[in-house]
Amino acid sequence: MKALQETARVIRNERITERLWWCSYESPGIAATARAGQFAHALCGDPGSYDPMLRRPLSFTRVEPEPGRIAFLIDVVGRGTDWLVRQEPGTEIDLLGPLGTWFEWQPGAERALFVGGGIGLAPLLVMADDAAANGVESTILCGARDTAGVTPADWIPESATYVTATDDGSQGHAGVITDLVSDWWDWSQQVFACGPTPMLEAMSRLSARFGLERGQRPVFASLEARMGCAVGVCYSCVVRTTQGVKRVCRDGPVFRQDSLSWEWTHD
Ligand SMILES: Cc1cc2nc3c(=O)[nH]c(=O)nc-3n(C[C@H](O)[C@H](O)[C@H](O)COP(=O)(O)OP(=O)(O)OC[C@H]3O[C@@H](n4cnc5c(N)ncnc54)[C@H](O)[C@@H]3O)c2cc1C
Ligand code: FES
């Protein structure tokens, strides 16, 4: 699947919590082929300014091939994300995408568990939309530091069971989201996870343990990494796997969780 450089047009940027924004774009070329788990690399500055110079990676959180729309769920953490959410409807944004690998259904899976940490929920929602459209039952676990990082339930597919956790106890379970995986492991047939590295590493340990004690599940994890080029050239995003060194932008961001060694997190 070839990536395009496309001029997308802002449809709407909606603030959905103190920190999170839902940003929708007309981007027919990218929407035609983008899949759950893939991302776009966005230029985040006024035309011709090249400041900031590097594009910013953003996962698709909704993909509508007809009428040619995509959306990003954006956590405003710095200059690039702040610039993006401030753009008015009609503004043109330079996107490169779709990039990277994607989540895939295992044949016959009828119940999917999604585990998202903070903005890691973004790519899982495309897969949850797909589940809703194909009669696959979904449970979505969403954890964040506080309420401002939790995607409100209105933005979650209606058919999904939605369970939240916050570190400060301001919404849902008080604690980390991986505390809740045990409750849903036996119910699930396939697991998808995305979030910060410590959360994914904890998921890896839990999946290995529950897999042995309670039955294996295919677990796919989408990694976060600092990116330069996002097209596999600069090697700024590498991680170690059981198949050697891999680039998160090109060989990922979606990996089978049992292929990740996590050694790079302790270097
Ligand atoms: C494959 C992929 C998909 C992503 N999808 C989304 C998404 O859907 N929505 C979203 O809001 N964000 C997503 N991110 C993270 C997003 O790319 C960064 O938050 C963004 O690049 C920060 O740019 P900035 O200019 O706003 O902040 P900067 O000024 O560059 O940085 C602000 C702070 O964010 C931290 N930061 C910057 N880049 C990253 C990164 N890649 N990972 C972790 N921390 C970072 C910096 O250390 C710093 O503390 C994704 C990242 C990757 C690799
Ligand atoms: S960001 Fe350049 S190789 Fe991945």
mmCIF file of C-alpha atoms and ligand atoms in Angstrom:
data_model
loop_
_atom_site.group_PDB
_atom_site.id
_atom_site.type_symbol
_atom_site.label_atom_id
_atom_site.label_comp_id
_atom_site.label_asym_id
_atom_site.label_seq_id
_atom_site.Cartn_x
_atom_site.Cartn_y
_atom_site.Cartn_z
ATOM 1 C CA MET A 1 0.000 0.000 0.000
ATOM 2 C CA LYS A 2 1.669 3.195 -1.186
ATOM 3 C CA ALA A 3 1.748 6.296 1.049
ATOM 4 C CA LEU A 4 0.498 9.560 -0.438
ATOM 5 C CA GLN A 5 1.447 13.129 0.282
ATOM 6 C CA GLU A 6 -1.999 14.719 0.404
ATOM 7 C CA THR A 7 -3.331 18.170 1.197
ATOM 8 C CA ALA A 8 -6.093 17.465 3.693
ATOM 9 C CA ARG A 9 -8.722 20.052 4.604
ATOM 10 C CA VAL A 10 -9.850 20.648 8.189
ATOM 11 C CA ILE A 11 -13.562 19.910 8.655
ATOM 12 C CA ARG A 12 -13.780 20.510 12.401
ATOM 13 C CA ASN A 13 -11.573 20.503 15.503
ATOM 14 C CA GLU A 14 -13.615 19.715 18.611
ATOM 15 C CA ARG A 15 -12.292 19.945 22.122
ATOM 16 C CA ILE A 16 -13.649 16.870 23.927
ATOM 17 C CA THR A 17 -11.834 17.203 27.287
ATOM 18 C CA GLU A 18 -9.466 19.711 28.837
ATOM 19 C CA ARG A 19 -6.590 18.104 26.872
ATOM 20 C CA LEU A 20 -8.034 16.004 24.067
ATOM 21 C CA TRP A 21 -9.314 17.123 20.663
ATOM 22 C CA TRP A 22 -11.157 15.240 17.941
ATOM 23 C CA CYS A 23 -9.946 16.622 14.600
ATOM 24 C CA SER A 24 -11.674 15.667 11.339
ATOM 25 C CA TYR A 25 -10.324 16.162 7.829
ATOM 26 C CA GLU A 26 -11.310 15.678 4.222
ATOM 27 C CA SER A 27 -8.528 13.483 2.900
ATOM 28 C CA PRO A 28 -10.009 11.196 0.255
ATOM 29 C CA GLY A 29 -6.781 9.665 -1.031
ATOM 30 C CA ILE A 30 -5.542 8.622 2.410
ATOM 31 C CA ALA A 31 -9.028 7.595 3.620
ATOM 32 C CA ALA A 32 -9.333 5.226 0.648
ATOM 33 C CA THR A 33 -6.606 2.884 1.919
ATOM 34 C CA ALA A 34 -5.871 3.720 5.603
ATOM 35 C CA ARG A 35 -6.291 0.823 8.035
ATOM 36 C CA ALA A 36 -6.647 0.518 11.804
ATOM 37 C CA GLY A 37 -3.254 0.965 13.484
ATOM 38 C CA GLN A 38 -1.690 2.962 10.669
ATOM 39 C CA PHE A 39 -0.729 6.603 11.008
ATOM 40 C CA ALA A 40 -0.120 9.802 9.071
ATOM 41 C CA HIS A 41 2.882 12.115 9.362
ATOM 42 C CA ALA A 42 1.590 15.689 9.587
ATOM 43 C CA LEU A 43 3.370 18.963 8.888
ATOM 44 C CA CYS A 44 2.408 21.170 11.825
ATOM 45 C CA GLY A 45 3.302 24.701 10.775
ATOM 46 C CA ASP A 46 2.143 27.502 8.502
ATOM 47 C CA PRO A 47 2.950 26.934 4.812
ATOM 48 C CA GLY A 48 6.589 27.660 4.025
ATOM 49 C CA SER A 49 7.625 28.132 7.681
ATOM 50 C CA TYR A 50 9.242 24.689 8.278
ATOM 51 C CA ASP A 51 8.967 25.360 12.011
ATOM 52 C CA PRO A 52 8.698 22.862 13.539
ATOM 53 C CA MET A 53 10.679 21.174 10.798
ATOM 54 C CA LEU A 54 9.838 17.551 11.578
ATOM 55 C CA ARG A 55 6.405 16.163 10.857
ATOM 56 C CA ARG A 56 4.428 14.661 13.764
ATOM 57 C CA PRO A 57 3.046 11.071 13.680
ATOM 58 C CA LEU A 58 -0.681 10.694 14.416
ATOM 59 C CA SER A 59 -2.740 7.497 14.318
ATOM 60 C CA PHE A 60 -6.013 7.441 12.474
ATOM 61 C CA THR A 61 -8.829 7.290 14.990
ATOM 62 C CA ARG A 62 -11.614 7.189 12.402
ATOM 63 C CA VAL A 63 -11.426 6.285 8.721
ATOM 64 C CA GLU A 64 -14.386 6.804 6.359
ATOM 65 C CA PRO A 65 -13.407 5.834 2.801
ATOM 66 C CA GLU A 66 -16.816 7.223 1.754
ATOM 67 C CA PRO A 67 -17.063 10.261 1.928
ATOM 68 C CA GLY A 68 -13.243 10.396 2.136
ATOM 69 C CA ARG A 69 -12.720 11.537 5.714
ATOM 70 C CA ILE A 70 -10.267 10.764 8.480
ATOM 71 C CA ALA A 71 -10.007 11.896 12.104
ATOM 72 C CA PHE A 72 -7.240 12.140 14.682
ATOM 73 C CA LEU A 73 -7.682 12.117 18.448
ATOM 74 C CA ILE A 74 -5.073 14.613 19.615
ATOM 75 C CA ASP A 75 -3.518 15.109 23.031
ATOM 76 C CA VAL A 76 -2.010 18.589 23.036
ATOM 77 C CA VAL A 77 1.489 18.133 24.464
ATOM 78 C CA GLY A 78 3.632 20.641 22.557
ATOM 79 C CA ARG A 79 4.001 23.016 19.631
ATOM 80 C CA GLY A 80 2.979 20.688 16.816
ATOM 81 C CA THR A 81 -0.191 19.305 18.370
ATOM 82 C CA ASP A 82 -1.137 22.788 19.636
ATOM 83 C CA TRP A 83 -0.805 24.187 16.091
ATOM 84 C CA LEU A 84 -2.936 21.400 14.623
ATOM 85 C CA VAL A 85 -5.911 21.828 16.953
ATOM 86 C CA ARG A 86 -5.958 25.618 16.415
ATOM 87 C CA GLN A 87 -6.512 25.408 12.652
ATOM 88 C CA GLU A 88 -9.834 26.706 11.332
ATOM 89 C CA PRO A 89 -12.227 24.661 9.154
ATOM 90 C CA GLY A 90 -11.050 24.772 5.547
ATOM 91 C CA THR A 91 -7.338 25.093 6.434
ATOM 92 C CA GLU A 92 -5.076 22.867 4.343
ATOM 93 C CA ILE A 93 -2.787 20.424 6.186
ATOM 94 C CA ASP A 94 0.041 18.507 4.525
ATOM 95 C CA LEU A 95 -0.211 14.800 5.412
ATOM 96 C CA LEU A 96 1.911 11.824 4.433
ATOM 97 C CA GLY A 97 0.178 8.475 4.813
ATOM 98 C CA PRO A 98 -1.080 5.917 5.419
ATOM 99 C CA LEU A 99 2.139 4.646 7.035
ATOM 100 C CA GLY A 100 3.131 1.541 8.968
ATOM 101 C CA THR A 101 1.573 -1.819 9.747
ATOM 102 C CA TRP A 102 -1.992 -2.415 10.893
ATOM 103 C CA PHE A 103 -4.114 -4.475 13.266
ATOM 104 C CA GLU A 104 -5.653 -7.617 11.824
ATOM 105 C CA TRP A 105 -8.505 -9.820 12.925
ATOM 106 C CA GLN A 106 -7.778 -13.461 13.648
ATOM 107 C CA PRO A 107 -10.189 -15.729 11.765
ATOM 108 C CA GLY A 108 -13.352 -16.407 13.767
ATOM 109 C CA ALA A 109 -12.699 -13.878 16.571
ATOM 110 C CA GLU A 110 -16.050 -12.821 18.067
ATOM 111 C CA ARG A 111 -14.932 -10.946 21.192
ATOM 112 C CA ALA A 112 -12.168 -8.347 21.168
ATOM 113 C CA LEU A 113 -10.507 -6.672 24.119
ATOM 114 C CA PHE A 114 -8.930 -3.245 23.529
ATOM 115 C CA VAL A 115 -6.523 -1.807 26.093
ATOM 116 C CA GLY A 116 -5.571 1.846 25.609
ATOM 117 C CA GLY A 117 -3.315 4.019 27.734
ATOM 118 C CA GLY A 118 -4.039 7.739 27.304
ATOM 119 C CA ILE A 119 -3.817 8.785 23.674
ATOM 120 C CA GLY A 120 -3.040 5.136 22.878
ATOM 121 C CA LEU A 121 -6.806 4.729 22.606
ATOM 122 C CA ALA A 122 -6.724 6.564 19.242
ATOM 123 C CA PRO A 123 -5.841 3.705 16.842
ATOM 124 C CA LEU A 124 -7.934 1.192 18.795
ATOM 125 C CA LEU A 125 -11.115 3.125 17.977
ATOM 126 C CA VAL A 126 -10.780 2.396 14.233
ATOM 127 C CA MET A 127 -10.638 -1.306 15.070
ATOM 128 C CA ALA A 128 -13.586 -0.921 17.477
ATOM 129 C CA ASP A 129 -15.595 0.758 14.658
ATOM 130 C CA ASP A 130 -14.706 -2.205 12.463
ATOM 131 C CA ALA A 131 -15.797 -4.615 15.203
ATOM 132 C CA ALA A 132 -19.144 -2.810 15.531
ATOM 133 C CA ALA A 133 -19.691 -3.023 11.758
ATOM 134 C CA ASN A 134 -18.886 -6.745 11.685
ATOM 135 C CA GLY A 135 -20.792 -7.982 14.741
ATOM 136 C CA VAL A 136 -17.641 -8.534 16.852
ATOM 137 C CA GLU A 137 -18.273 -7.740 20.541
ATOM 138 C CA SER A 138 -15.853 -5.208 22.021
ATOM 139 C CA THR A 139 -14.708 -4.226 25.449
ATOM 140 C CA ILE A 140 -12.568 -1.105 25.559
ATOM 141 C CA LEU A 141 -10.399 -0.432 28.606
ATOM 142 C CA CYS A 142 -9.111 3.154 28.704
ATOM 143 C CA GLY A 143 -6.657 4.410 31.303
ATOM 144 C CA ALA A 144 -5.152 7.846 31.831
ATOM 145 C CA ARG A 145 -3.489 9.951 34.495
ATOM 146 C CA ASP A 146 -6.707 11.906 35.117
ATOM 147 C CA THR A 147 -10.147 12.653 33.637
ATOM 148 C CA ALA A 148 -8.710 15.108 31.097
ATOM 149 C CA GLY A 149 -6.916 12.220 29.391
ATOM 150 C CA VAL A 150 -9.963 9.917 29.196
ATOM 151 C CA THR A 151 -11.920 9.947 25.936
ATOM 152 C CA PRO A 152 -15.576 10.644 26.839
ATOM 153 C CA ALA A 153 -18.022 7.768 26.230
ATOM 154 C CA ASP A 154 -19.878 9.763 23.491
ATOM 155 C CA TRP A 155 -16.848 9.186 21.236
ATOM 156 C CA ILE A 156 -16.797 5.410 21.727
ATOM 157 C CA PRO A 157 -18.821 3.037 19.486
ATOM 158 C CA GLU A 158 -22.199 2.540 21.224
ATOM 159 C CA SER A 159 -22.095 -1.234 21.038
ATOM 160 C CA ALA A 160 -18.799 -1.450 22.982
ATOM 161 C CA THR A 161 -18.507 -1.937 26.731
ATOM 162 C CA TYR A 162 -16.383 0.976 27.945
ATOM 163 C CA VAL A 163 -14.395 0.754 31.193
ATOM 164 C CA THR A 164 -12.124 3.527 32.455
ATOM 165 C CA ALA A 165 -9.346 3.936 35.014
ATOM 166 C CA THR A 166 -7.389 6.952 36.206
ATOM 167 C CA ASP A 167 -4.198 7.121 38.230
ATOM 168 C CA ASP A 168 -5.680 9.846 40.453
ATOM 169 C CA GLY A 169 -9.039 8.066 40.868
ATOM 170 C CA SER A 170 -11.002 10.976 39.328
ATOM 171 C CA GLN A 171 -12.833 8.627 36.915
ATOM 172 C CA GLY A 172 -13.498 4.887 36.964
ATOM 173 C CA HIS A 173 -11.119 2.446 38.627
ATOM 174 C CA ALA A 174 -8.434 4.153 40.739
ATOM 175 C CA GLY A 175 -5.169 2.743 39.414
ATOM 176 C CA VAL A 176 -3.601 1.659 36.155
ATOM 177 C CA ILE A 177 -5.642 0.198 33.311
ATOM 178 C CA THR A 178 -3.689 -3.060 33.259
ATOM 179 C CA ASP A 179 -5.214 -3.815 36.710
ATOM 180 C CA LEU A 180 -8.455 -4.573 34.809
ATOM 181 C CA VAL A 181 -7.108 -6.935 32.150
ATOM 182 C CA SER A 182 -7.529 -9.974 34.426
ATOM 183 C CA ASP A 183 -11.337 -9.375 34.595
ATOM 184 C CA TRP A 184 -11.632 -9.603 30.793
ATOM 185 C CA TRP A 185 -8.962 -12.112 29.768
ATOM 186 C CA ASP A 186 -11.211 -15.209 29.870
ATOM 187 C CA TRP A 187 -13.972 -13.373 27.955
ATOM 188 C CA SER A 188 -11.649 -12.148 25.181
ATOM 189 C CA GLN A 189 -10.550 -14.030 22.079
ATOM 190 C CA GLN A 190 -8.170 -11.403 20.745
ATOM 191 C CA VAL A 191 -6.419 -8.462 22.411
ATOM 192 C CA PHE A 192 -5.219 -5.144 20.976
ATOM 193 C CA ALA A 193 -3.155 -2.705 23.028
ATOM 194 C CA CYS A 194 -1.648 0.729 22.522
ATOM 195 C CA GLY A 195 -0.148 3.148 25.005
ATOM 196 C CA PRO A 196 3.051 4.261 26.642
ATOM 197 C CA THR A 197 5.930 1.770 26.769
ATOM 198 C CA PRO A 198 5.606 0.917 30.520
ATOM 199 C CA MET A 199 1.929 0.044 29.990
ATOM 200 C CA LEU A 200 2.721 -2.176 27.009
ATOM 201 C CA GLU A 201 5.541 -3.854 28.882
ATOM 202 C CA ALA A 202 3.135 -4.586 31.764
ATOM 203 C CA MET A 203 0.630 -5.946 29.212
ATOM 204 C CA SER A 204 3.336 -8.208 27.873
ATOM 205 C CA ARG A 205 4.040 -9.678 31.315
ATOM 206 C CA LEU A 206 0.317 -10.158 32.019
ATOM 207 C CA SER A 207 -0.361 -11.770 28.647
ATOM 208 C CA ALA A 208 2.509 -14.206 29.141
ATOM 209 C CA ARG A 209 1.206 -15.152 32.605
ATOM 210 C CA PHE A 210 -2.510 -15.331 31.758
ATOM 211 C CA GLY A 211 -1.645 -17.110 28.521
ATOM 212 C CA LEU A 212 0.028 -19.919 30.460
ATOM 213 C CA GLU A 213 -2.488 -20.066 33.305
ATOM 214 C CA ARG A 214 -5.774 -19.291 31.538
ATOM 215 C CA GLY A 215 -5.296 -19.755 27.792
ATOM 216 C CA GLN A 216 -3.371 -18.014 25.046
ATOM 217 C CA ARG A 217 -4.803 -15.049 23.148
ATOM 218 C CA PRO A 218 -3.234 -13.348 20.140
ATOM 219 C CA VAL A 219 -2.096 -9.938 21.430
ATOM 220 C CA PHE A 220 -1.145 -7.113 19.082
ATOM 221 C CA ALA A 221 0.594 -4.030 20.441
ATOM 222 C CA SER A 222 1.066 -0.668 18.768
ATOM 223 C CA LEU A 223 4.269 1.054 19.936
ATOM 224 C CA GLU A 224 5.011 4.729 20.438
ATOM 225 C CA ALA A 225 8.455 6.024 19.429
ATOM 226 C CA ARG A 226 10.138 9.306 18.593
ATOM 227 C CA MET A 227 10.202 9.562 14.808
ATOM 228 C CA GLY A 228 12.269 11.485 12.303
ATOM 229 C CA CYS A 229 11.421 10.434 8.766
ATOM 230 C CA ALA A 230 8.598 7.894 9.463
ATOM 231 C CA VAL A 231 9.402 6.112 6.199
ATOM 232 C CA GLY A 232 12.142 3.739 7.374
ATOM 233 C CA VAL A 233 15.257 5.713 6.407
ATOM 234 C CA CYS A 234 16.690 7.437 9.510
ATOM 235 C CA TYR A 235 16.569 4.585 12.086
ATOM 236 C CA SER A 236 15.586 6.951 14.917
ATOM 237 C CA CYS A 237 12.679 4.711 15.953
ATOM 238 C CA VAL A 238 14.259 1.256 16.345
ATOM 239 C CA VAL A 239 13.286 -1.398 18.900
ATOM 240 C CA ARG A 240 14.595 -4.913 19.509
ATOM 241 C CA THR A 241 12.420 -7.890 18.700
ATOM 242 C CA THR A 242 12.895 -11.642 18.557
ATOM 243 C CA GLN A 243 13.502 -11.132 14.806
ATOM 244 C CA GLY A 244 16.213 -8.514 15.371
ATOM 245 C CA VAL A 245 16.146 -4.720 15.245
ATOM 246 C CA LYS A 246 12.938 -3.284 13.751
ATOM 247 C CA ARG A 247 11.799 0.217 12.845
ATOM 248 C CA VAL A 248 8.569 1.267 14.574
ATOM 249 C CA CYS A 249 7.588 3.465 11.619
ATOM 250 C CA ARG A 250 8.009 0.864 8.894
ATOM 251 C CA ASP A 251 8.035 -2.613 10.482
ATOM 252 C CA GLY A 252 5.464 -1.392 13.061
ATOM 253 C CA PRO A 253 3.916 0.401 14.830
ATOM 254 C CA VAL A 254 1.771 -2.748 15.211
ATOM 255 C CA PHE A 255 3.724 -5.830 16.337
ATOM 256 C CA ARG A 256 2.723 -9.193 17.723
ATOM 257 C CA GLN A 257 3.350 -8.644 21.401
ATOM 258 C CA ASP A 258 5.258 -11.899 21.864
ATOM 259 C CA SER A 259 7.862 -10.673 19.344
ATOM 260 C CA LEU A 260 8.885 -7.688 21.500
ATOM 261 C CA SER A 261 11.887 -8.119 23.794
ATOM 262 C CA TRP A 262 11.538 -4.799 25.712
ATOM 263 C CA GLU A 263 15.353 -4.788 26.147
ATOM 264 C CA TRP A 264 15.580 -1.309 24.657
ATOM 265 C CA THR A 265 13.552 0.098 27.555
ATOM 266 C CA HIS A 266 16.287 -0.919 30.022
ATOM 267 C CA ASP A 267 19.344 0.241 28.002
HETATM 268 C C1 LIG B 1 2.927 5.874 15.584
HETATM 269 C C2 LIG B 1 2.539 7.032 16.474
HETATM 270 C C3 LIG B 1 1.194 7.397 16.546
HETATM 271 C C4 LIG B 1 0.819 8.464 17.353
HETATM 272 N N1 LIG B 1 -0.509 8.796 17.388
HETATM 273 C C5 LIG B 1 -0.910 9.851 18.116
HETATM 274 C C6 LIG B 1 -2.281 10.225 18.118
HETATM 275 O O1 LIG B 1 -3.134 9.600 17.485
HETATM 276 N N2 LIG B 1 -2.626 11.327 18.837
HETATM 277 C C7 LIG B 1 -1.701 12.056 19.543
HETATM 278 O O2 LIG B 1 -2.076 13.050 20.188
HETATM 279 N N3 LIG B 1 -0.403 11.704 19.571
HETATM 280 C C8 LIG B 1 0.013 10.628 18.867
HETATM 281 N N4 LIG B 1 1.337 10.289 18.872
HETATM 282 C C9 LIG B 1 2.290 11.090 19.664
HETATM 283 C C10 LIG B 1 2.561 12.386 18.899
HETATM 284 O O3 LIG B 1 3.217 12.100 17.683
HETATM 285 C C11 LIG B 1 3.443 13.332 19.740
HETATM 286 O O4 LIG B 1 2.735 13.679 20.914
HETATM 287 C C12 LIG B 1 3.721 14.591 18.950
HETATM 288 O O5 LIG B 1 4.657 14.292 17.938
HETATM 289 C C13 LIG B 1 4.252 15.679 19.844
HETATM 290 O O6 LIG B 1 4.524 16.803 19.039
HETATM 291 P P1 LIG B 1 4.455 18.268 19.650
HETATM 292 O O7 LIG B 1 5.152 19.166 18.696
HETATM 293 O O8 LIG B 1 3.060 18.630 20.032
HETATM 294 O O9 LIG B 1 5.262 18.137 21.001
HETATM 295 P P2 LIG B 1 6.836 18.302 21.214
HETATM 296 O O10 LIG B 1 7.061 19.753 21.493
HETATM 297 O O11 LIG B 1 7.607 17.651 20.121
HETATM 298 O O12 LIG B 1 6.998 17.456 22.518
HETATM 299 C C14 LIG B 1 6.208 17.724 23.688
HETATM 300 C C15 LIG B 1 6.331 16.560 24.676
HETATM 301 O O13 LIG B 1 5.840 15.331 24.082
HETATM 302 C C16 LIG B 1 6.848 14.322 24.109
HETATM 303 N N5 LIG B 1 6.795 13.559 22.827
HETATM 304 C C17 LIG B 1 7.036 14.067 21.607
HETATM 305 N N6 LIG B 1 6.924 13.107 20.659
HETATM 306 C C18 LIG B 1 6.589 11.968 21.304
HETATM 307 C C19 LIG B 1 6.349 10.633 20.875
HETATM 308 N N7 LIG B 1 6.434 10.230 19.608
HETATM 309 N N8 LIG B 1 6.045 9.722 21.818
HETATM 310 C C20 LIG B 1 5.968 10.081 23.111
HETATM 311 N N9 LIG B 1 6.190 11.331 23.573
HETATM 312 C C21 LIG B 1 6.502 12.265 22.687
HETATM 313 C C22 LIG B 1 8.155 15.064 24.242
HETATM 314 O O14 LIG B 1 9.112 14.280 24.947
HETATM 315 C C23 LIG B 1 7.783 16.272 25.089
HETATM 316 O O15 LIG B 1 7.760 15.960 26.444
HETATM 317 C C24 LIG B 1 1.775 9.196 18.100
HETATM 318 C C25 LIG B 1 3.122 8.830 18.044
HETATM 319 C C26 LIG B 1 3.498 7.746 17.241
HETATM 320 C C27 LIG B 1 4.933 7.352 17.185
HETATM 321 S S1 FES B 2 11.461 7.398 11.914
HETATM 322 FE FE1 FES B 2 13.037 7.236 10.422
HETATM 323 S S2 FES B 2 13.344 5.074 10.346
HETATM 324 FE FE2 FES B 2 11.612 5.279 11.646
#
